[in-house]
Amino acid sequence: MPSSGFKIGRIFGIDIVINITWVLILFLLAISFGELFRTYSTDPGGFNQPFPGGIWPWAAGTVTAALFFVCLIAHELSHSLVAKRHGVEVKRITLFLFGGVAEMSGEVPDPGSEFKMAAAGPGASFVIAGLFFGLLFLASYLDLSTVILLPLRSLVELNIAVGIFNLLPGFPMDGGRILRAIIWKKTGDLKRSTRISTIVGKGLAVVMTAGGLYLLFANFTVAGIWLIFLGVFLYLLANASYKQTLYNLAAADTKVDDIMFTDVPVVDAETTLTNLRLQYFGPYRLPVLPVAVGGSVTGIVSEKDLEGVASAEWDLLNAGRISKPIPVEKTVPPGTPLTEAMKSMKSFNDFILIVKEDDILGILSKQELLNYFDMRMKLQKK
Ligand SMILES: [Zn+2]
């Protein structure tokens, strides 16, 4: 999933992340708006005065692009807030191209929730369009300058366009999720409904790309490039989202016991830190290890804590000195679904201990997850 980017803020406990493509998009949008506004400086169209020339179209274009960007965040946030209300945790929103992706942990619980979550975004876009229409109405009533009126009208049109575009019935667009929810409700089969709506999504992407090529050759260069861009992007996104869904479904079927590392060595509390490194962390590559006093586990020692101690002291201190009690939130009982366990992991470098009545049965860390996803990937290719 194209989810890398930089964080610009946090709203309602959700990180807002900007994909690097967005810098380019913002720039292209500002120029597109500027270019549009500039044409109104020679012919005012339906407005009673022309758009001022010089720097004005570009300045207004940049402001409009920035406002549009806020509208997209509102669109994504409305998905996330509805998701949260239905018990789906949203970690962050990544914005790219004409929308974004609300990154949810795991899959949606039921078709009804999916339907509401998906519909919330386009709904928000239409409401925002309505708000800007109200402002436009007020501004024209007050006979304000075209510098105000034209950007407002553009924002009305663009938000309507975003609402409609996102309602296209191809997964993973909102309309595709709505379609999936409807098929899911009818068939009870999430996998099949995802596959069908993904095929529709890819079909739409191909049509868009073809339409873009046609426009390109018909000399509507800018519109053509936008459409090709969107088509290719949507095709890749449909593929990635489908795989993600299969992963999530498979992870929901898998129990921690199936993939955990079971031969976890127990470190005696008397072990020096030098030996802890040489005999344990070196060969085992686990982020934490259980520490025992006289055979019974009393806590854990982490590689991070070991690295926090100056190496000059490694021969003088023992594992018991830097061990900590087992954090309850880092333990799950055997039989826990993998998706459930992964929710307790903050990152890929984190860990989960599988514990039954003070016995550490196994550990789940980066290596186990990598092996698991690698295996799933190979199975899918067959
Ligand atoms: Zn949306």
Tab-separated table of C-alpha atoms and ligand atoms in Angstrom:
chain	number	residue	atom	x	y	z
A	1	MET	CA	0.000	0.000	0.000
A	2	PRO	CA	1.336	3.445	-0.810
A	3	SER	CA	1.267	4.620	2.758
A	4	SER	CA	4.634	6.283	3.210
A	5	GLY	CA	4.726	9.989	3.738
A	6	PHE	CA	5.123	12.664	6.336
A	7	LYS	CA	2.818	13.373	9.214
A	8	ILE	CA	1.294	16.850	9.271
A	9	GLY	CA	-0.952	16.565	12.277
A	10	ARG	CA	-3.309	14.603	14.423
A	11	ILE	CA	-7.104	15.007	14.634
A	12	PHE	CA	-9.413	12.914	16.861
A	13	GLY	CA	-6.464	10.661	17.634
A	14	ILE	CA	-5.836	9.927	13.951
A	15	ASP	CA	-2.528	10.784	12.301
A	16	ILE	CA	-2.838	12.757	9.085
A	17	VAL	CA	-0.074	11.712	6.718
A	18	ILE	CA	0.740	13.244	3.361
A	19	ASN	CA	2.032	10.959	0.682
A	20	ILE	CA	4.917	12.426	-1.256
A	21	THR	CA	2.782	12.420	-4.419
A	22	TRP	CA	0.574	14.988	-2.732
A	23	VAL	CA	3.229	17.662	-2.942
A	24	LEU	CA	3.169	17.185	-6.703
A	25	ILE	CA	-0.639	17.031	-6.769
A	26	LEU	CA	-0.945	20.228	-4.741
A	27	PHE	CA	1.425	21.940	-7.133
A	28	LEU	CA	-0.455	20.646	-10.203
A	29	LEU	CA	-3.774	21.663	-8.684
A	30	ALA	CA	-2.550	25.172	-7.868
A	31	ILE	CA	-1.365	25.549	-11.456
A	32	SER	CA	-4.582	24.073	-12.884
A	33	PHE	CA	-6.692	26.463	-10.798
A	34	GLY	CA	-4.408	29.374	-11.687
A	35	GLU	CA	-4.693	28.550	-15.373
A	36	LEU	CA	-8.485	28.327	-15.110
A	37	PHE	CA	-8.778	31.609	-13.184
A	38	ARG	CA	-6.486	33.355	-15.684
A	39	THR	CA	-8.885	32.618	-18.565
A	40	TYR	CA	-11.502	34.654	-16.685
A	41	SER	CA	-9.279	37.746	-16.776
A	42	THR	CA	-9.967	38.219	-20.478
A	43	ASP	CA	-13.540	36.899	-20.528
A	44	PRO	CA	-15.416	37.171	-17.200
A	45	GLY	CA	-17.877	34.451	-18.252
A	46	GLY	CA	-20.989	34.696	-16.120
A	47	PHE	CA	-19.334	37.047	-13.627
A	48	ASN	CA	-19.901	40.790	-13.665
A	49	GLN	CA	-16.194	41.658	-13.599
A	50	PRO	CA	-13.079	39.948	-15.013
A	51	PHE	CA	-10.627	38.105	-12.785
A	52	PRO	CA	-7.653	40.412	-12.038
A	53	GLY	CA	-4.459	39.521	-13.882
A	54	GLY	CA	-0.814	39.373	-12.780
A	55	ILE	CA	-0.142	37.262	-9.708
A	56	TRP	CA	-3.849	37.053	-8.760
A	57	PRO	CA	-4.845	33.851	-10.618
A	58	TRP	CA	-1.830	31.986	-9.187
A	59	ALA	CA	-2.304	33.281	-5.644
A	60	ALA	CA	-6.017	32.431	-5.720
A	61	GLY	CA	-5.146	29.068	-7.337
A	62	THR	CA	-2.790	28.195	-4.500
A	63	VAL	CA	-5.344	29.163	-1.829
A	64	THR	CA	-8.047	27.158	-3.629
A	65	ALA	CA	-5.774	24.113	-3.886
A	66	ALA	CA	-5.034	24.374	-0.154
A	67	LEU	CA	-8.754	24.647	0.672
A	68	PHE	CA	-9.491	21.677	-1.549
A	69	PHE	CA	-6.878	19.751	0.358
A	70	VAL	CA	-8.705	20.537	3.633
A	71	CYS	CA	-11.928	19.281	2.005
A	72	LEU	CA	-10.232	15.963	1.210
A	73	ILE	CA	-9.051	15.615	4.794
A	74	ALA	CA	-12.643	16.206	5.935
A	75	HIS	CA	-13.816	13.521	3.486
A	76	GLU	CA	-11.343	10.997	4.893
A	77	LEU	CA	-11.997	12.004	8.483
A	78	SER	CA	-15.700	11.343	8.081
A	79	HIS	CA	-14.879	7.771	6.948
A	80	SER	CA	-12.639	7.375	9.965
A	81	LEU	CA	-15.085	8.757	12.497
A	82	VAL	CA	-17.879	6.462	11.290
A	83	ALA	CA	-15.369	3.574	11.312
A	84	LYS	CA	-14.430	4.351	14.898
A	85	ARG	CA	-18.076	4.402	15.894
A	86	HIS	CA	-18.392	0.898	14.460
A	87	GLY	CA	-15.430	-0.340	16.434
A	88	VAL	CA	-12.907	-0.256	13.608
A	89	GLU	CA	-9.716	1.391	14.731
A	90	VAL	CA	-8.224	3.935	12.351
A	91	LYS	CA	-4.543	4.563	12.862
A	92	ARG	CA	-3.928	7.185	10.263
A	93	ILE	CA	-5.140	8.800	7.085
A	94	THR	CA	-2.793	9.042	4.141
A	95	LEU	CA	-3.678	11.529	1.448
A	96	PHE	CA	-2.724	10.988	-2.106
A	97	LEU	CA	-4.191	11.888	-5.459
A	98	PHE	CA	-7.925	12.554	-5.331
A	99	GLY	CA	-8.474	11.177	-1.943
A	100	GLY	CA	-6.789	9.151	0.602
A	101	VAL	CA	-6.717	5.957	2.467
A	102	ALA	CA	-7.910	5.590	5.991
A	103	GLU	CA	-5.701	2.879	7.374
A	104	MET	CA	-7.793	0.589	9.460
A	105	SER	CA	-6.492	-2.234	11.521
A	106	GLY	CA	-8.093	-5.413	10.309
A	107	GLU	CA	-11.244	-5.757	8.276
A	108	VAL	CA	-14.686	-4.322	8.680
A	109	PRO	CA	-16.924	-6.312	11.024
A	110	ASP	CA	-20.123	-6.510	8.945
A	111	PRO	CA	-21.726	-5.299	5.672
A	112	GLY	CA	-23.875	-2.703	7.423
A	113	SER	CA	-20.873	-0.985	9.017
A	114	GLU	CA	-18.953	-1.171	5.739
A	115	PHE	CA	-21.820	0.481	3.910
A	116	LYS	CA	-22.049	3.386	6.381
A	117	MET	CA	-18.269	3.832	6.559
A	118	ALA	CA	-17.946	3.939	2.784
A	119	ALA	CA	-20.917	6.259	2.260
A	120	ALA	CA	-19.694	8.730	4.897
A	121	GLY	CA	-16.911	10.120	2.680
A	122	PRO	CA	-18.915	11.041	-0.434
A	123	GLY	CA	-21.652	12.237	1.932
A	124	ALA	CA	-19.162	14.622	3.531
A	125	SER	CA	-17.992	15.844	0.110
A	126	PHE	CA	-21.583	16.650	-0.906
A	127	VAL	CA	-22.216	18.443	2.402
A	128	ILE	CA	-19.017	20.480	1.921
A	129	ALA	CA	-20.101	21.303	-1.639
A	130	GLY	CA	-23.395	22.514	-0.144
A	131	LEU	CA	-21.553	24.704	2.361
A	132	PHE	CA	-19.436	26.296	-0.360
A	133	PHE	CA	-22.577	26.764	-2.435
A	134	GLY	CA	-24.100	28.647	0.513
A	135	LEU	CA	-20.981	30.829	0.716
A	136	LEU	CA	-21.079	31.396	-3.045
A	137	PHE	CA	-24.723	32.412	-2.811
A	138	LEU	CA	-23.922	34.844	0.000
A	139	ALA	CA	-20.864	36.235	-1.792
A	140	SER	CA	-22.772	36.878	-5.016
A	141	TYR	CA	-25.594	38.470	-3.005
A	142	LEU	CA	-22.980	40.810	-1.484
A	143	ASP	CA	-21.636	41.406	-4.997
A	144	LEU	CA	-18.095	40.401	-4.006
A	145	SER	CA	-15.187	40.233	-6.442
A	146	THR	CA	-14.645	37.418	-8.945
A	147	VAL	CA	-11.481	36.634	-6.939
A	148	ILE	CA	-13.837	35.304	-4.227
A	149	LEU	CA	-16.681	34.013	-6.395
A	150	LEU	CA	-14.740	31.938	-8.910
A	151	PRO	CA	-12.698	29.941	-6.368
A	152	LEU	CA	-15.898	29.305	-4.374
A	153	ARG	CA	-17.635	28.022	-7.490
A	154	SER	CA	-14.630	25.818	-8.288
A	155	LEU	CA	-14.732	24.346	-4.786
A	156	VAL	CA	-18.455	23.575	-5.142
A	157	GLU	CA	-17.818	21.818	-8.455
A	158	LEU	CA	-14.729	19.978	-7.286
A	159	ASN	CA	-16.316	18.633	-4.113
A	160	ILE	CA	-19.289	17.385	-6.113
A	161	ALA	CA	-16.798	15.793	-8.528
A	162	VAL	CA	-14.921	14.134	-5.650
A	163	GLY	CA	-18.213	12.808	-4.247
A	164	ILE	CA	-19.260	11.380	-7.601
A	165	PHE	CA	-15.805	10.073	-8.493
A	166	ASN	CA	-15.516	8.224	-5.184
A	167	LEU	CA	-18.933	6.688	-5.725
A	168	LEU	CA	-17.697	4.848	-8.832
A	169	PRO	CA	-18.473	1.219	-7.966
A	170	GLY	CA	-14.920	-0.202	-8.122
A	171	PHE	CA	-13.032	-1.454	-5.071
A	172	PRO	CA	-11.234	0.110	-3.203
A	173	MET	CA	-13.052	3.347	-3.963
A	174	ASP	CA	-15.951	4.234	-1.712
A	175	GLY	CA	-18.479	3.150	-4.344
A	176	GLY	CA	-16.629	-0.152	-4.664
A	177	ARG	CA	-16.824	-0.627	-0.921
A	178	ILE	CA	-20.545	0.107	-1.054
A	179	LEU	CA	-20.887	-2.469	-3.849
A	180	ARG	CA	-18.879	-4.936	-1.788
A	181	ALA	CA	-21.094	-4.323	1.234
A	182	ILE	CA	-24.218	-5.000	-0.845
A	183	ILE	CA	-22.843	-8.241	-2.365
A	184	TRP	CA	-21.466	-9.249	1.028
A	185	LYS	CA	-24.885	-8.718	2.604
A	186	LYS	CA	-26.526	-10.839	-0.111
A	187	THR	CA	-23.967	-13.675	-0.257
A	188	GLY	CA	-22.405	-13.576	3.201
A	189	ASP	CA	-19.061	-14.109	1.475
A	190	LEU	CA	-16.584	-11.291	2.084
A	191	LYS	CA	-13.865	-12.815	-0.077
A	192	ARG	CA	-16.113	-13.267	-3.082
A	193	SER	CA	-17.678	-9.822	-2.763
A	194	THR	CA	-14.192	-8.293	-2.546
A	195	ARG	CA	-13.128	-10.186	-5.661
A	196	ILE	CA	-16.166	-9.075	-7.658
A	197	SER	CA	-15.859	-5.413	-6.670
A	198	THR	CA	-12.106	-5.523	-7.366
A	199	ILE	CA	-12.769	-6.804	-10.900
A	200	VAL	CA	-15.240	-3.946	-11.407
A	201	GLY	CA	-12.600	-1.548	-10.022
A	202	LYS	CA	-9.948	-2.797	-12.426
A	203	GLY	CA	-12.428	-2.596	-15.302
A	204	LEU	CA	-13.179	1.030	-14.444
A	205	ALA	CA	-9.464	1.763	-14.200
A	206	VAL	CA	-8.884	0.327	-17.679
A	207	VAL	CA	-11.795	2.362	-19.102
A	208	MET	CA	-10.386	5.505	-17.439
A	209	THR	CA	-6.901	4.920	-18.837
A	210	ALA	CA	-8.306	4.262	-22.320
A	211	GLY	CA	-10.448	7.408	-22.068
A	212	GLY	CA	-7.356	9.343	-20.993
A	213	LEU	CA	-5.404	8.089	-24.006
A	214	TYR	CA	-8.277	9.077	-26.278
A	215	LEU	CA	-8.331	12.593	-24.788
A	216	LEU	CA	-4.572	12.808	-25.136
A	217	PHE	CA	-4.750	12.063	-28.870
A	218	ALA	CA	-7.763	14.355	-29.239
A	219	ASN	CA	-5.482	17.128	-27.959
A	220	PHE	CA	-7.107	17.508	-24.536
A	221	THR	CA	-3.640	16.973	-23.117
A	222	VAL	CA	-4.112	18.010	-19.483
A	223	ALA	CA	-7.427	16.189	-19.000
A	224	GLY	CA	-5.927	13.159	-20.760
A	225	ILE	CA	-2.895	13.050	-18.486
A	226	TRP	CA	-5.060	13.382	-15.360
A	227	LEU	CA	-7.291	10.529	-16.468
A	228	ILE	CA	-4.395	8.212	-17.394
A	229	PHE	CA	-2.759	9.036	-14.083
A	230	LEU	CA	-5.958	8.157	-12.209
A	231	GLY	CA	-6.633	5.020	-14.222
A	232	VAL	CA	-3.182	3.513	-13.695
A	233	PHE	CA	-3.211	4.517	-10.068
A	234	LEU	CA	-6.628	2.980	-9.435
A	235	TYR	CA	-5.608	-0.257	-11.112
A	236	LEU	CA	-2.581	-0.606	-8.831
A	237	LEU	CA	-4.630	0.380	-5.813
A	238	ALA	CA	-7.319	-2.201	-6.631
A	239	ASN	CA	-4.645	-4.899	-6.813
A	240	ALA	CA	-2.966	-3.856	-3.575
A	241	SER	CA	-6.230	-3.521	-1.662
A	242	TYR	CA	-7.425	-6.920	-2.808
A	243	LYS	CA	-4.210	-8.543	-1.601
A	244	GLN	CA	-4.473	-6.646	1.665
A	245	THR	CA	-7.991	-7.986	2.178
A	246	LEU	CA	-6.848	-11.551	1.509
A	247	TYR	CA	-4.028	-11.081	4.012
A	248	ASN	CA	-6.392	-9.749	6.630
A	249	LEU	CA	-8.845	-12.574	6.080
A	250	ALA	CA	-6.061	-15.145	6.269
A	251	ALA	CA	-4.666	-13.493	9.392
A	252	ALA	CA	-8.124	-13.646	10.965
A	253	ASP	CA	-8.159	-17.426	10.332
A	254	THR	CA	-4.671	-17.889	11.724
A	255	LYS	CA	-4.019	-18.287	15.431
A	256	VAL	CA	-0.880	-17.034	17.163
A	257	ASP	CA	-0.032	-20.624	18.024
A	258	ASP	CA	0.296	-21.482	14.333
A	259	ILE	CA	3.201	-19.138	13.690
A	260	MET	CA	4.777	-18.275	17.047
A	261	PHE	CA	8.401	-19.109	17.837
A	262	THR	CA	8.201	-21.806	20.493
A	263	ASP	CA	11.779	-22.635	21.459
A	264	VAL	CA	12.203	-19.482	23.507
A	265	PRO	CA	15.325	-19.911	25.668
A	266	VAL	CA	15.041	-18.850	29.303
A	267	VAL	CA	17.885	-16.680	30.569
A	268	ASP	CA	19.106	-17.285	34.099
A	269	ALA	CA	19.100	-14.034	36.091
A	270	GLU	CA	22.795	-14.539	36.931
A	271	THR	CA	23.872	-14.442	33.241
A	272	THR	CA	26.224	-11.533	32.577
A	273	LEU	CA	25.195	-9.012	29.949
A	274	THR	CA	28.169	-10.043	27.806
A	275	ASN	CA	26.904	-13.625	27.760
A	276	LEU	CA	23.364	-12.394	27.293
A	277	ARG	CA	24.520	-10.836	24.049
A	278	LEU	CA	26.783	-13.699	22.932
A	279	GLN	CA	24.663	-16.690	23.897
A	280	TYR	CA	21.147	-15.337	23.586
A	281	PHE	CA	20.431	-12.161	21.615
A	282	GLY	CA	23.161	-12.928	19.078
A	283	PRO	CA	22.026	-16.363	17.954
A	284	TYR	CA	18.288	-16.075	18.642
A	285	ARG	CA	17.436	-12.676	17.133
A	286	LEU	CA	14.466	-12.188	19.433
A	287	PRO	CA	13.631	-8.690	20.736
A	288	VAL	CA	12.993	-9.963	24.285
A	289	LEU	CA	13.801	-13.020	26.358
A	290	PRO	CA	12.335	-14.383	29.582
A	291	VAL	CA	14.527	-14.169	32.684
A	292	ALA	CA	14.285	-16.797	35.433
A	293	VAL	CA	15.441	-16.981	39.002
A	294	GLY	CA	15.962	-20.585	40.078
A	295	GLY	CA	14.041	-21.891	37.087
A	296	SER	CA	10.868	-19.802	37.400
A	297	VAL	CA	10.331	-16.871	35.066
A	298	THR	CA	10.307	-13.538	36.872
A	299	GLY	CA	10.434	-11.066	33.999
A	300	ILE	CA	11.823	-10.251	30.591
A	301	VAL	CA	14.951	-8.618	29.329
A	302	SER	CA	14.915	-6.701	26.072
A	303	GLU	CA	17.671	-6.152	23.567
A	304	LYS	CA	16.905	-2.435	23.744
A	305	ASP	CA	17.557	-2.378	27.514
A	306	LEU	CA	20.793	-4.276	26.972
A	307	GLU	CA	21.925	-1.703	24.437
A	308	GLY	CA	21.047	1.039	26.921
A	309	VAL	CA	23.843	-0.186	29.213
A	310	ALA	CA	27.405	0.959	28.474
A	311	SER	CA	29.322	-2.051	27.145
A	312	ALA	CA	32.085	-1.452	29.703
A	313	GLU	CA	29.619	-2.625	32.342
A	314	TRP	CA	28.447	-5.734	30.510
A	315	ASP	CA	30.773	-8.021	32.487
A	316	LEU	CA	29.770	-6.466	35.795
A	317	LEU	CA	25.987	-6.605	35.489
A	318	ASN	CA	23.691	-9.577	35.075
A	319	ALA	CA	20.403	-10.107	33.262
A	320	GLY	CA	18.437	-9.955	36.511
A	321	ARG	CA	19.582	-6.359	37.044
A	322	ILE	CA	18.063	-5.062	33.807
A	323	SER	CA	15.034	-7.360	33.618
A	324	LYS	CA	11.543	-5.942	33.899
A	325	PRO	CA	8.209	-7.481	34.828
A	326	ILE	CA	6.287	-8.931	31.868
A	327	PRO	CA	3.986	-6.160	30.575
A	328	VAL	CA	0.423	-7.501	30.669
A	329	GLU	CA	-0.537	-5.657	27.474
A	330	LYS	CA	2.203	-7.570	25.647
A	331	THR	CA	0.760	-10.972	26.430
A	332	VAL	CA	-2.039	-12.950	24.819
A	333	PRO	CA	-3.380	-16.420	25.632
A	334	PRO	CA	-2.867	-19.267	23.145
A	335	GLY	CA	-5.621	-19.480	20.540
A	336	THR	CA	-5.721	-15.715	19.991
A	337	PRO	CA	-6.348	-14.825	16.314
A	338	LEU	CA	-3.312	-13.288	14.637
A	339	THR	CA	-5.202	-10.098	13.692
A	340	GLU	CA	-6.141	-9.636	17.354
A	341	ALA	CA	-2.547	-10.154	18.522
A	342	MET	CA	-1.161	-7.783	15.901
A	343	LYS	CA	-3.321	-4.984	17.284
A	344	SER	CA	-1.151	-5.053	20.424
A	345	MET	CA	1.990	-4.598	18.358
A	346	LYS	CA	2.963	-0.979	17.901
A	347	SER	CA	5.334	-1.661	15.056
A	348	PHE	CA	6.977	-4.463	13.168
A	349	ASN	CA	9.855	-4.388	15.672
A	350	ASP	CA	7.526	-4.972	18.585
A	351	PHE	CA	6.635	-8.347	20.099
A	352	ILE	CA	3.849	-10.348	21.715
A	353	LEU	CA	4.296	-13.113	24.242
A	354	ILE	CA	1.941	-16.065	24.208
A	355	VAL	CA	1.426	-16.875	27.867
A	356	LYS	CA	-0.578	-19.523	29.648
A	357	GLU	CA	-0.667	-19.446	33.459
A	358	ASP	CA	2.750	-17.761	33.834
A	359	ASP	CA	4.264	-20.093	31.240
A	360	ILE	CA	5.732	-18.433	28.171
A	361	LEU	CA	4.669	-20.744	25.346
A	362	GLY	CA	6.049	-18.659	22.519
A	363	ILE	CA	6.868	-15.295	21.096
A	364	LEU	CA	5.653	-13.436	18.057
A	365	SER	CA	8.039	-10.887	16.596
A	366	LYS	CA	9.188	-9.457	13.287
A	367	GLN	CA	10.786	-12.678	12.045
A	368	GLU	CA	7.672	-14.800	12.593
A	369	LEU	CA	5.467	-12.222	10.897
A	370	LEU	CA	7.833	-11.913	7.941
A	371	ASN	CA	7.950	-15.685	7.522
A	372	TYR	CA	4.214	-15.871	7.740
A	373	PHE	CA	3.504	-13.132	5.185
A	374	ASP	CA	6.186	-14.534	2.921
A	375	MET	CA	4.497	-17.917	3.026
A	376	ARG	CA	1.074	-16.406	2.328
A	377	MET	CA	2.475	-14.486	-0.601
A	378	LYS	CA	3.920	-17.672	-2.108
A	379	LEU	CA	0.662	-19.525	-1.601
A	380	GLN	CA	-1.239	-16.761	-3.355
A	381	LYS	CA	1.022	-16.832	-6.391
A	382	LYS	CA	0.283	-20.502	-6.981
B	1	ZN	ZN	-13.682	8.236	0.433
